[in-house]
mmCIF file of C-alpha atoms in Angstrom:
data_model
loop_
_atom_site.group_PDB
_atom_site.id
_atom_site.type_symbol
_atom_site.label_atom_id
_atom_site.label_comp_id
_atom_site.label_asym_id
_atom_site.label_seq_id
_atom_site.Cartn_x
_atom_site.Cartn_y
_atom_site.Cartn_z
ATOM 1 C CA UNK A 1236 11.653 5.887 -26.282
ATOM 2 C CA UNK A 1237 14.842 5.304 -27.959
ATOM 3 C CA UNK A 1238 17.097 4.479 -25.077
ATOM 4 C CA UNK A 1239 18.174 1.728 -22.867
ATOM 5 C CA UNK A 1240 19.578 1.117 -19.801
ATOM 6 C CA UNK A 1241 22.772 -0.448 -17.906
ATOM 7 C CA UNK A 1242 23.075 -0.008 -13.975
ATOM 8 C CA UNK A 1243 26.667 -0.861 -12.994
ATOM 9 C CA UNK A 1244 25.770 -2.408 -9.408
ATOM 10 C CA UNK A 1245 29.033 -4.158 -9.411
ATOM 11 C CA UNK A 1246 31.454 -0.598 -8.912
ATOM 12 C CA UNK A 1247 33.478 -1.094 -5.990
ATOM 13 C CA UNK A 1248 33.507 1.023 -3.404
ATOM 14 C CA UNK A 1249 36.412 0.868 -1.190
ATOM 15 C CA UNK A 1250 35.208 3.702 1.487
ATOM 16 C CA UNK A 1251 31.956 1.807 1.854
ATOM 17 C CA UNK A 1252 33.596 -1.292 2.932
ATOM 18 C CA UNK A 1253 31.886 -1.709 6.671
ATOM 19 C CA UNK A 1254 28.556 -1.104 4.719
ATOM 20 C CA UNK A 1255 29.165 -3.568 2.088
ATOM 21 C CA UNK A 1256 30.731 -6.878 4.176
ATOM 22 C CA UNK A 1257 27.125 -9.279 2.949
ATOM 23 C CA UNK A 1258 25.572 -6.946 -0.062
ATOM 24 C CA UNK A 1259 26.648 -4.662 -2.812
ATOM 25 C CA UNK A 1260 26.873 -0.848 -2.782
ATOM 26 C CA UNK A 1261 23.586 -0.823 -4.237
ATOM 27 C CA UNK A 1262 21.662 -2.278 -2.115
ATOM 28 C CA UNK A 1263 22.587 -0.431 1.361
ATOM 29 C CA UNK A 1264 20.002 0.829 3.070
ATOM 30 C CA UNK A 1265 19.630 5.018 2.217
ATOM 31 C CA UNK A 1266 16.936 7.629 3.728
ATOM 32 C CA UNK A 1267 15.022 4.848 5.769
ATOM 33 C CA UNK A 1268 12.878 2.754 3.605
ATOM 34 C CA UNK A 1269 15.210 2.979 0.561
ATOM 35 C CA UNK A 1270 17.916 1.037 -1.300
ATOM 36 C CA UNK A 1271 20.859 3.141 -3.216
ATOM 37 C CA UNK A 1272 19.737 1.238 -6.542
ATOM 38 C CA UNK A 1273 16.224 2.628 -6.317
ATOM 39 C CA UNK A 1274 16.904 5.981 -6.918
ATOM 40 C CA UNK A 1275 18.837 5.323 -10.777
ATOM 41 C CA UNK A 1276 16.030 2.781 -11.226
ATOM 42 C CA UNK A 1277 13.592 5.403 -10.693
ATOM 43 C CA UNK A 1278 14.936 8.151 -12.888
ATOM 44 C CA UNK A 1279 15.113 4.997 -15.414
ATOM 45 C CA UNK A 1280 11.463 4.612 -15.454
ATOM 46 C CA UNK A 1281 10.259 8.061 -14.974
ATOM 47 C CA UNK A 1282 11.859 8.725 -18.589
ATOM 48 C CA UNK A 1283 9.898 6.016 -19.837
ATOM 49 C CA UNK A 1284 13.001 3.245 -20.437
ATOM 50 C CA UNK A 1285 11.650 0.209 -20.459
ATOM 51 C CA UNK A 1286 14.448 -1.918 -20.943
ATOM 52 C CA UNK A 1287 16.788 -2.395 -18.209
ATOM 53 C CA UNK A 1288 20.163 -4.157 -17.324
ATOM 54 C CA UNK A 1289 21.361 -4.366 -13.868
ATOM 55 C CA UNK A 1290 25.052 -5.551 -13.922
ATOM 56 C CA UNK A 1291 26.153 -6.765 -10.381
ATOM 57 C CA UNK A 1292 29.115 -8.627 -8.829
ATOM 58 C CA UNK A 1293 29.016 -10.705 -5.707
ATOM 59 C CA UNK A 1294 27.341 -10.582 -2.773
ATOM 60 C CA UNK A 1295 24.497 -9.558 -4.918
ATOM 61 C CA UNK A 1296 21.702 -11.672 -2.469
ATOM 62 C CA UNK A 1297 20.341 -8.700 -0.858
ATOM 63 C CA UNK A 1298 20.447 -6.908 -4.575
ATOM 64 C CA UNK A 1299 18.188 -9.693 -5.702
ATOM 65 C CA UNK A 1300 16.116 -10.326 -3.003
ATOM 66 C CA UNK A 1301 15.370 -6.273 -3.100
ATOM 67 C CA UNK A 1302 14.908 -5.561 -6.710
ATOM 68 C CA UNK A 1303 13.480 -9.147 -7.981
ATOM 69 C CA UNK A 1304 11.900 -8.894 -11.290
ATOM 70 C CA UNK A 1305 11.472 -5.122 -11.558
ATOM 71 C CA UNK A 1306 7.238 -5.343 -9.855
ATOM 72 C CA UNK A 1307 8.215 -2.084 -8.186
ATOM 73 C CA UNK A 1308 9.306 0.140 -11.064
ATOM 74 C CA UNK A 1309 6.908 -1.684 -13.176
ATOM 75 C CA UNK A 1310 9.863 -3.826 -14.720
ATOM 76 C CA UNK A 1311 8.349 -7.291 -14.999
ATOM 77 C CA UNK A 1312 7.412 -6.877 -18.456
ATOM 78 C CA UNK A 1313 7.124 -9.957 -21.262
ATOM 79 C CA UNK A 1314 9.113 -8.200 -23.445
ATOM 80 C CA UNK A 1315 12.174 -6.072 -22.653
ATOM 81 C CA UNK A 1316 11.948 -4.753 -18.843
ATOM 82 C CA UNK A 1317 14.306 -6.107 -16.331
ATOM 83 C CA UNK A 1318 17.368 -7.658 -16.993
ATOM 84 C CA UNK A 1319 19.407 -8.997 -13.725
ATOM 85 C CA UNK A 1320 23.121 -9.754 -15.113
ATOM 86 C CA UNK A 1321 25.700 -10.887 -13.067
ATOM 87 C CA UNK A 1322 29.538 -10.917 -13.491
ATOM 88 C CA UNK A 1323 31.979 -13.069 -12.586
ATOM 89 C CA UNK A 1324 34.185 -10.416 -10.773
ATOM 90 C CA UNK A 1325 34.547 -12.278 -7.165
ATOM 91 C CA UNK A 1326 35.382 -9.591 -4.983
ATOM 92 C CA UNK A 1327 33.562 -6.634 -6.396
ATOM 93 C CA UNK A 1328 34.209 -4.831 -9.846
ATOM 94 C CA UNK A 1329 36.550 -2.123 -10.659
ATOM 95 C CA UNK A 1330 36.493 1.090 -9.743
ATOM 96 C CA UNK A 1331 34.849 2.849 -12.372
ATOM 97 C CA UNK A 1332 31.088 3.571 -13.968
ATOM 98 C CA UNK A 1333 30.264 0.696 -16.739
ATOM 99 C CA UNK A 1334 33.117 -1.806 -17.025
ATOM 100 C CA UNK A 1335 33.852 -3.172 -20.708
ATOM 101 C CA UNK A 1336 34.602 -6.377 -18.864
ATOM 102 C CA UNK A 1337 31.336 -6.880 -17.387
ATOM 103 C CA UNK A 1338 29.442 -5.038 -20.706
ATOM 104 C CA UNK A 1339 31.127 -7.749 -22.947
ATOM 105 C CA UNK A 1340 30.083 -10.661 -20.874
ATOM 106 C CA UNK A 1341 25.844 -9.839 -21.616
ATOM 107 C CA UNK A 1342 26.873 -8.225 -24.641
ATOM 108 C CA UNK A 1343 23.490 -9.719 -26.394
ATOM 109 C CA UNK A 1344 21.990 -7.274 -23.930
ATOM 110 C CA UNK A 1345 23.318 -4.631 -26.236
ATOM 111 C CA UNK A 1346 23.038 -6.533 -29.291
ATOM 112 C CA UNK A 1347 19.555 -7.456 -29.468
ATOM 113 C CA UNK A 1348 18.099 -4.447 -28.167
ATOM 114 C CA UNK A 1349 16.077 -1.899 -30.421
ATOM 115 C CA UNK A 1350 16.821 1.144 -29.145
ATOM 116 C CA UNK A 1351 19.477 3.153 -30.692
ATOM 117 C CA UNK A 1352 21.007 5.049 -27.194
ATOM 118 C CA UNK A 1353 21.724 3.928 -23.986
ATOM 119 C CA UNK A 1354 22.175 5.361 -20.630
ATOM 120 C CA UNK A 1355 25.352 3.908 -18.649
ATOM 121 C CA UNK A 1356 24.858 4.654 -14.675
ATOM 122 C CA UNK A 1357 25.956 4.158 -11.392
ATOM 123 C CA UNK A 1358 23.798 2.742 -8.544
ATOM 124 C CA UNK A 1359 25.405 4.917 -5.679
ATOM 125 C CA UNK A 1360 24.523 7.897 -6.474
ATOM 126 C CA UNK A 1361 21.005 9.827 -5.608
ATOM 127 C CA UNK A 1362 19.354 12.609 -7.361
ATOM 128 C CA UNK A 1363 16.353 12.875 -9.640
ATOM 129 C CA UNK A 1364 18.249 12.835 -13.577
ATOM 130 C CA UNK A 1365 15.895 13.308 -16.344
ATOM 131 C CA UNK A 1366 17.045 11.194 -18.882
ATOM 132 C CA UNK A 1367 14.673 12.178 -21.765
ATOM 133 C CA UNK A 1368 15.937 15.675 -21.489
ATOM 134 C CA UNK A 1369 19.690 14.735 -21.310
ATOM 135 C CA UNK A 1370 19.405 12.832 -24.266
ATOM 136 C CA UNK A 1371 17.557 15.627 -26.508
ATOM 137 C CA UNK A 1372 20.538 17.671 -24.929
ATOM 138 C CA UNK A 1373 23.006 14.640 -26.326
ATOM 139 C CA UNK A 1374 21.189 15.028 -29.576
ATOM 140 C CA UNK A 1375 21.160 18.089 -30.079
ATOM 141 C CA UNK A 1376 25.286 18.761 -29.465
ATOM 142 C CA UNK A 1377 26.407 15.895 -31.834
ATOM 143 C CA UNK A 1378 28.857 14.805 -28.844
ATOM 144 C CA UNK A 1379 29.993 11.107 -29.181
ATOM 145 C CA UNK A 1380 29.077 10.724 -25.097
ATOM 146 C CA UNK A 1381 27.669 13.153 -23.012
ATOM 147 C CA UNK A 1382 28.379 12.798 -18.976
ATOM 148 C CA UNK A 1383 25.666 14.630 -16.874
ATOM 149 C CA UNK A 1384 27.747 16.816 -14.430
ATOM 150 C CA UNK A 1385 26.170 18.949 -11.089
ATOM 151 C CA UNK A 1386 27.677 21.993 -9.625
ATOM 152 C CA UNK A 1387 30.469 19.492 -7.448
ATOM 153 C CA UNK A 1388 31.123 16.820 -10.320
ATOM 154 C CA UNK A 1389 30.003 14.027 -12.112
ATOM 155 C CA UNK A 1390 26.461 12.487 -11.922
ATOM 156 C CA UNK A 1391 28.149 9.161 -13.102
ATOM 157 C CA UNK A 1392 25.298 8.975 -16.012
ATOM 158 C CA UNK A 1393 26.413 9.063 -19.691
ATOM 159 C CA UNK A 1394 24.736 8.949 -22.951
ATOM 160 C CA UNK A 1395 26.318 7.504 -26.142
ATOM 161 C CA UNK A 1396 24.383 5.388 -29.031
ATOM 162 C CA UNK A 1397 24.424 1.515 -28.941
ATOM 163 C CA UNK A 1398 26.455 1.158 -31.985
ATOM 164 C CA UNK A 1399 29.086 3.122 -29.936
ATOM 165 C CA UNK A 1400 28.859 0.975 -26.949
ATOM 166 C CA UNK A 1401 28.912 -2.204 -29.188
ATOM 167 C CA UNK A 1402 32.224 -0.787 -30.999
ATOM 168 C CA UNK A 1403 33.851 0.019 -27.388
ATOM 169 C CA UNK A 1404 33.251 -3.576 -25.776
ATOM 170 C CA UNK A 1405 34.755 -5.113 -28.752
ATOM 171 C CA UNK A 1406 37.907 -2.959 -29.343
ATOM 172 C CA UNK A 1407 38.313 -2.237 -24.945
ATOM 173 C CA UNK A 1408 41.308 -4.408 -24.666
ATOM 174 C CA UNK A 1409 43.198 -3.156 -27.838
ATOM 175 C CA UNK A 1410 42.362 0.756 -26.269
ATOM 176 C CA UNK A 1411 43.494 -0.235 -23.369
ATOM 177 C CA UNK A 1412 40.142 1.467 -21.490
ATOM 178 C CA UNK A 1413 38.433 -0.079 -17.980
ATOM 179 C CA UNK A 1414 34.549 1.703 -18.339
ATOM 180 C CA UNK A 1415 32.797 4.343 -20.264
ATOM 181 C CA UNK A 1416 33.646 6.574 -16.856
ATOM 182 C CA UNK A 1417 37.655 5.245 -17.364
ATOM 183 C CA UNK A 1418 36.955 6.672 -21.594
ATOM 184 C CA UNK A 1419 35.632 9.938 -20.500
ATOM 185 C CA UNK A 1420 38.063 10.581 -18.293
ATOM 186 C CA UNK A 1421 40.837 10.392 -20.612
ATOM 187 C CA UNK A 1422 39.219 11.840 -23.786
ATOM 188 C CA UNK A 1423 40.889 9.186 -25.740
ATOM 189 C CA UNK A 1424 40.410 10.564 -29.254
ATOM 190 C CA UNK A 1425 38.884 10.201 -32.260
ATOM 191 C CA UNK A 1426 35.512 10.331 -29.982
ATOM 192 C CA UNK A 1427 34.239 14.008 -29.038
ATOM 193 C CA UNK A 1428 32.901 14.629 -25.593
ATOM 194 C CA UNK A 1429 29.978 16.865 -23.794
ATOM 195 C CA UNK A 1430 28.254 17.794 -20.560
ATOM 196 C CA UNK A 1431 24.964 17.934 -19.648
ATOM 197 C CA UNK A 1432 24.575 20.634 -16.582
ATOM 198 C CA UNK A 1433 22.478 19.269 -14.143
ATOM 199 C CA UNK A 1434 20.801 21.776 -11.748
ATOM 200 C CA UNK A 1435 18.967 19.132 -9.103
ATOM 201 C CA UNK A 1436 19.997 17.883 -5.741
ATOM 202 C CA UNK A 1437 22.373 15.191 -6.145
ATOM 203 C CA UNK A 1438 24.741 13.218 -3.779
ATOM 204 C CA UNK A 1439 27.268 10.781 -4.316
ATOM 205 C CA UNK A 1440 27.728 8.413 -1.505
ATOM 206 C CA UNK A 1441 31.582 6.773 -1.966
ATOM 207 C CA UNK A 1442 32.634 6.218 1.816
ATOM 208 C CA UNK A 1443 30.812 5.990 4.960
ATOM 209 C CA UNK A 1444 31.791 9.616 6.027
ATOM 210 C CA UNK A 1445 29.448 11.144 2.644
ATOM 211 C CA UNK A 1446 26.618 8.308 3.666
ATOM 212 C CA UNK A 1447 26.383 9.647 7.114
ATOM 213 C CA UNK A 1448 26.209 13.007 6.047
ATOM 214 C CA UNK A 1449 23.639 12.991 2.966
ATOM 215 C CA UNK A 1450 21.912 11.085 4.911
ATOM 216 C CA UNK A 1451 21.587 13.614 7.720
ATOM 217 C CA UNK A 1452 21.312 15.740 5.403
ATOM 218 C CA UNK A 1453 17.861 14.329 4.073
ATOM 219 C CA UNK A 1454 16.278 15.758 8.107
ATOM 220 C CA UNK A 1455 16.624 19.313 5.840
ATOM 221 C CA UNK A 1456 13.012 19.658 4.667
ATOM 222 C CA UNK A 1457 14.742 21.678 1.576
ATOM 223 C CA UNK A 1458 16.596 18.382 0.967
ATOM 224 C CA UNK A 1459 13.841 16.231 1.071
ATOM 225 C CA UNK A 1460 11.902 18.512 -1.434
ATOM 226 C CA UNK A 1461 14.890 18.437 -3.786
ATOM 227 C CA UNK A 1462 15.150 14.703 -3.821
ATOM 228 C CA UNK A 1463 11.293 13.618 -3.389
ATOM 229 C CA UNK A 1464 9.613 15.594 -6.338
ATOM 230 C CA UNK A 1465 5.442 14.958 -6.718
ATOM 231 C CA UNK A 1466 6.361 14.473 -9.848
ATOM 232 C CA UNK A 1467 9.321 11.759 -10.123
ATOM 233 C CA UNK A 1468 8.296 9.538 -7.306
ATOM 234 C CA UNK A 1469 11.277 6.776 -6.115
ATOM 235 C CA UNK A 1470 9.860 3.661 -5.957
ATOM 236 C CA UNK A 1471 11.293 0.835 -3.727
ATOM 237 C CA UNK A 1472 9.979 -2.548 -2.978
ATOM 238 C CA UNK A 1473 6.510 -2.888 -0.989
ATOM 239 C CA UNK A 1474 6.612 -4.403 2.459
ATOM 240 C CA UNK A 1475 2.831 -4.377 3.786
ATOM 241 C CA UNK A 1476 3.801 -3.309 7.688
ATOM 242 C CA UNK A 1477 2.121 -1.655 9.805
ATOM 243 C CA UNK A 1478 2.283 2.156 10.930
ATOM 244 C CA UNK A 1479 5.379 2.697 13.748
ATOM 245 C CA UNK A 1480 3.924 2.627 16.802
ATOM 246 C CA UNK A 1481 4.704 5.645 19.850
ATOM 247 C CA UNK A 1482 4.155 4.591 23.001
ATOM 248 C CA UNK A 1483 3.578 7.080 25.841
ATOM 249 C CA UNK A 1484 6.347 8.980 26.805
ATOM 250 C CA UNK A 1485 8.392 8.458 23.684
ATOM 251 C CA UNK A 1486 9.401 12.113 22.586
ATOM 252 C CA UNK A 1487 11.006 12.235 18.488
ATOM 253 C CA UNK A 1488 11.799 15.337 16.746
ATOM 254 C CA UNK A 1489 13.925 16.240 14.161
ATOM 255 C CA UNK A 1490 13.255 12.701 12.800
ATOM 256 C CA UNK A 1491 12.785 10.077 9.782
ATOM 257 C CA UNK A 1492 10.941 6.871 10.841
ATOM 258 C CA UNK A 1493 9.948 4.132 8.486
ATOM 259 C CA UNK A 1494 6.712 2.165 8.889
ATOM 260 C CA UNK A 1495 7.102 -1.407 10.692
ATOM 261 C CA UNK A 1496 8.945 0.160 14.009
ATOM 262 C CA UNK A 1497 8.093 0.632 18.121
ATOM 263 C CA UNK A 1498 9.378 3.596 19.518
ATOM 264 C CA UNK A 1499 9.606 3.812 23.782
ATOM 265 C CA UNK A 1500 12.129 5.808 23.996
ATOM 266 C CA UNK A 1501 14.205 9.353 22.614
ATOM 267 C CA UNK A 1502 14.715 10.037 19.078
ATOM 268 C CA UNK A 1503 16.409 13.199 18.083
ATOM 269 C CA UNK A 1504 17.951 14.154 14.410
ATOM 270 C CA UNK A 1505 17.857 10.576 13.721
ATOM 271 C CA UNK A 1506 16.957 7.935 10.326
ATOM 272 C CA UNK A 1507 15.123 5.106 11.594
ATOM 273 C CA UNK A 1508 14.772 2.106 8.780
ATOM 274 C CA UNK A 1509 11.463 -0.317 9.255
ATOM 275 C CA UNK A 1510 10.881 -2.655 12.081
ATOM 276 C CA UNK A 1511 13.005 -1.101 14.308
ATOM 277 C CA UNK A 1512 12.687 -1.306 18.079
ATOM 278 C CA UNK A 1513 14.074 1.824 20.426
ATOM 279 C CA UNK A 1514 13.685 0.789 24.146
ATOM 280 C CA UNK A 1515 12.653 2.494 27.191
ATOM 281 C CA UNK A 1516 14.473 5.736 28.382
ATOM 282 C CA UNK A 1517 17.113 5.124 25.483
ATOM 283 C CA UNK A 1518 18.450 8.320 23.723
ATOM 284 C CA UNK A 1519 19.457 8.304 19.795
ATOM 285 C CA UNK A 1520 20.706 11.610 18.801
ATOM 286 C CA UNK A 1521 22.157 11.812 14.700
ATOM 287 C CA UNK A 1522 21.818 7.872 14.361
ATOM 288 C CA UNK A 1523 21.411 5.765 11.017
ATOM 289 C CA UNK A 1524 19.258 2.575 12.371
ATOM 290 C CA UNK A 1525 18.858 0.035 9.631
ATOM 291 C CA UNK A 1526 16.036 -2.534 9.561
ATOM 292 C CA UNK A 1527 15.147 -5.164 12.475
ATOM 293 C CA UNK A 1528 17.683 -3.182 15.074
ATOM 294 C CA UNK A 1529 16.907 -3.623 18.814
ATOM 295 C CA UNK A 1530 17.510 -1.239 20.707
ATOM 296 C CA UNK A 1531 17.293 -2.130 24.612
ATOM 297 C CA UNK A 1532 16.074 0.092 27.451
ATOM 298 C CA UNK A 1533 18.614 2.942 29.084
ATOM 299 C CA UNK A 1534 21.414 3.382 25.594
ATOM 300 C CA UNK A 1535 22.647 6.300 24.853
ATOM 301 C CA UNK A 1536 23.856 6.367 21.130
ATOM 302 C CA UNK A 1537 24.794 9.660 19.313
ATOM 303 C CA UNK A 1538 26.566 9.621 15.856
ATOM 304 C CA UNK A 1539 25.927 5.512 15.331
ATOM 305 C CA UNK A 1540 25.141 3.808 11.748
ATOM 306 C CA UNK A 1541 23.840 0.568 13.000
ATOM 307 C CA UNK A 1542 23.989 -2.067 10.014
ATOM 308 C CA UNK A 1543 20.504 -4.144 9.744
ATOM 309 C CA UNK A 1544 19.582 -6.985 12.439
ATOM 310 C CA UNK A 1545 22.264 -5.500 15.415
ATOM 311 C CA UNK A 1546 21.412 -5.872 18.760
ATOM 312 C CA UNK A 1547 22.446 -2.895 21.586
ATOM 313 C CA UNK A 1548 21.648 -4.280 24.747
ATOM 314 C CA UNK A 1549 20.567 -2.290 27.972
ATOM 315 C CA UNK A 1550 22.587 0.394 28.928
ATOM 316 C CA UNK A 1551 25.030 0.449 26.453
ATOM 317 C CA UNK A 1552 26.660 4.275 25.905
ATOM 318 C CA UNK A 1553 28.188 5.165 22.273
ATOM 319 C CA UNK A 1554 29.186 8.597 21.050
ATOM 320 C CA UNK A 1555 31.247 9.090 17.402
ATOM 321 C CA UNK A 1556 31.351 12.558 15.566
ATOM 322 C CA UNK A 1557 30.033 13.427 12.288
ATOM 323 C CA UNK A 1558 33.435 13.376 10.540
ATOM 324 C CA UNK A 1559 33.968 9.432 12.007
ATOM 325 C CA UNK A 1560 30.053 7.848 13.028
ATOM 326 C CA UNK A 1561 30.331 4.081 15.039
ATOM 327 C CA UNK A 1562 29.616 1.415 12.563
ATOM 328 C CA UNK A 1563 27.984 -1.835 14.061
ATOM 329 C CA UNK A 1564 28.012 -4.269 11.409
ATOM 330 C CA UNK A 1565 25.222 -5.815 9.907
ATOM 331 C CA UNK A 1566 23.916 -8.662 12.760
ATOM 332 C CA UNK A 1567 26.465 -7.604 14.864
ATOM 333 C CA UNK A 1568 25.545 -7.952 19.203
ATOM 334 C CA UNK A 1569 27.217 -5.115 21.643
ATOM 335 C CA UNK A 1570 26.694 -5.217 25.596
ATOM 336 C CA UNK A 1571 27.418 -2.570 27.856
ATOM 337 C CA UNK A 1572 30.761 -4.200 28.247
ATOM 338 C CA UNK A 1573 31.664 -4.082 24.904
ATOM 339 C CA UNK A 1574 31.087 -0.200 25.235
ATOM 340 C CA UNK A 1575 32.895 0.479 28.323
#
């Protein structure tokens, strides 16, 4: 396969910003028993790339601690594989897919590599991108870059050959360009530019409004089919829990449950992540509950992302609406006072 890979994990995402307080966009929690960074990762090594850079800015703990040496997506290789590459950006990166700033800091990355094309991508958005088709596409129209577009905008995935990438890191600064997404967008000449329609599902999740909604969206079984193909599995890392346990009288429809959890209580049009505890007589209706939540006995929650590790004790009552969910904060403790 003649292309490589660079994941920008370090694109900052200000609409995110109650989701991203102790990790990087990347690594938030998505459709239960996913990261954000799994799903690029996966189209990366269902098109057979084997070698991978994942460019991330701090806090990149979670990032690390998620993706390690690649086991999952069959990464930890001797040669080539994964590549973790951190910036020095302190606060998050720019704005924009595949900064020159951060490319030109691991530029050996780019320089020792064999292959002769790589794929530039973003690690918050989800869909199922075939990459070895795109690039026969990118071949085939003689485009300097190719940017894979859907039927509402860009994928955030282009295509251009190493030697141009190499050129572009060096000469950034004299250009006056941010990222390859900041070059496309301005169709700074003498470079010639192309699309490559893709047809797939495909959401891009920039503020906590489009998280709570793709990810409600994903209770669609059509959704689900779109995303989740037999064929293009996503891979994320393996946790050996056991099976979510239902205790009598616990009633869930409508539902997405990871492994790990107890369930006593009401579940209703609801993501629940692993190890997740929902108490006796308590009521979630269109919630987002992220790994190791409690949820006591007697709460009534409806539109609520709870962050990972917060605690609801009993009989607390929270209601948002779809166009502005509650965020609790990752850790974060709320009595019923807190509520009233």
């Amino acid at each position: 396969m003649n292309l490589m890979a660079a994941v920008d994990a370090s694109v900052k995402v200000a609409g995110l910003q109650d989701l991203t307080l102790h990790r990087s966009v990347s690594s938030i929690p998505f459709a239960g028993r996913y990261r954000l960074i799994d799903f690029p990762l996966s189209n990366i090594v269902n098109s057979d790339i084997n070698s991978v850079g994942v460019f991330a800015s701090a806090p990149f703990a979670s990032l690390i601690d998620h993706i390690g040496v690649g086991k999952s997506w069959d990464l930890d290789r001797r040669k080539e594989g994964l590549f973790f590459l951190p910036t020095t950006h302190k606060n998050g990166g720019i704005a924009t897919v595949g900064s020159f700033h951060d490319f030109e800091e691991h530029i050996q990355f780019f320089e020792k590599s064999r292959q002769t094309h790589v794929v530039v991508t973003s690690s918050f958005v989800v869909g199922q991108l075939d990459y070895k088709e795109m690039l026969a596409h990118h071949l085939a129209s003689g485009e300097d870059i190719t940017e894979a577009v859907g039927a509402t905008g860009s994928l955030k995935s282009y295509i251009l050959s190493r030697e141009l990438i190499l050129e572009l890191i060096r000469s950034h600064r004299e250009r006056r360009i941010l990222s390859v997404e900041d070059l496309v967008n301005l169709k700074k000449a003498p470079y010639t530019y192309g699309v490559y329609e893709y047809k797939g599902y495909f959401a891009i999740i920039d503020s906590v409004q489009q998280y709570f909604k793709e990810s409600i969206g994903l209770l669609d079984e059509n959704n689900r089919r779109l995303l989740f193909l037999p064929q293009a599995p996503i891979y994320t890392k393996v946790k050996d829990e056991p099976p979510t346990l239902y205790i009598e009288g616990s009633h869930v429809s409508m539902a997405m449950i990871a492994n790990g959890s107890t369930i006593i209580g009401n579940v209703k049009n609801s993501i629940i992540s692993r190890a997740v505890t929902v108490g006796k007589n308590a009521s979630l209706e269109k919630c987002i509950i992220m790994q190791k939540c409690t949820i006591e006995e007697d709460c009534e929650l409806a539109y609520v992302i709870a962050d990972k590790d917060v605690h609801i004790e009993k009989g607390v009552k929270l209601t948002g609406t779809a166009v502005q969910p509650i965020v609790l904060r990752k850790g974060e403790r709320v009595t019923k006072e807190d509520s009233q």
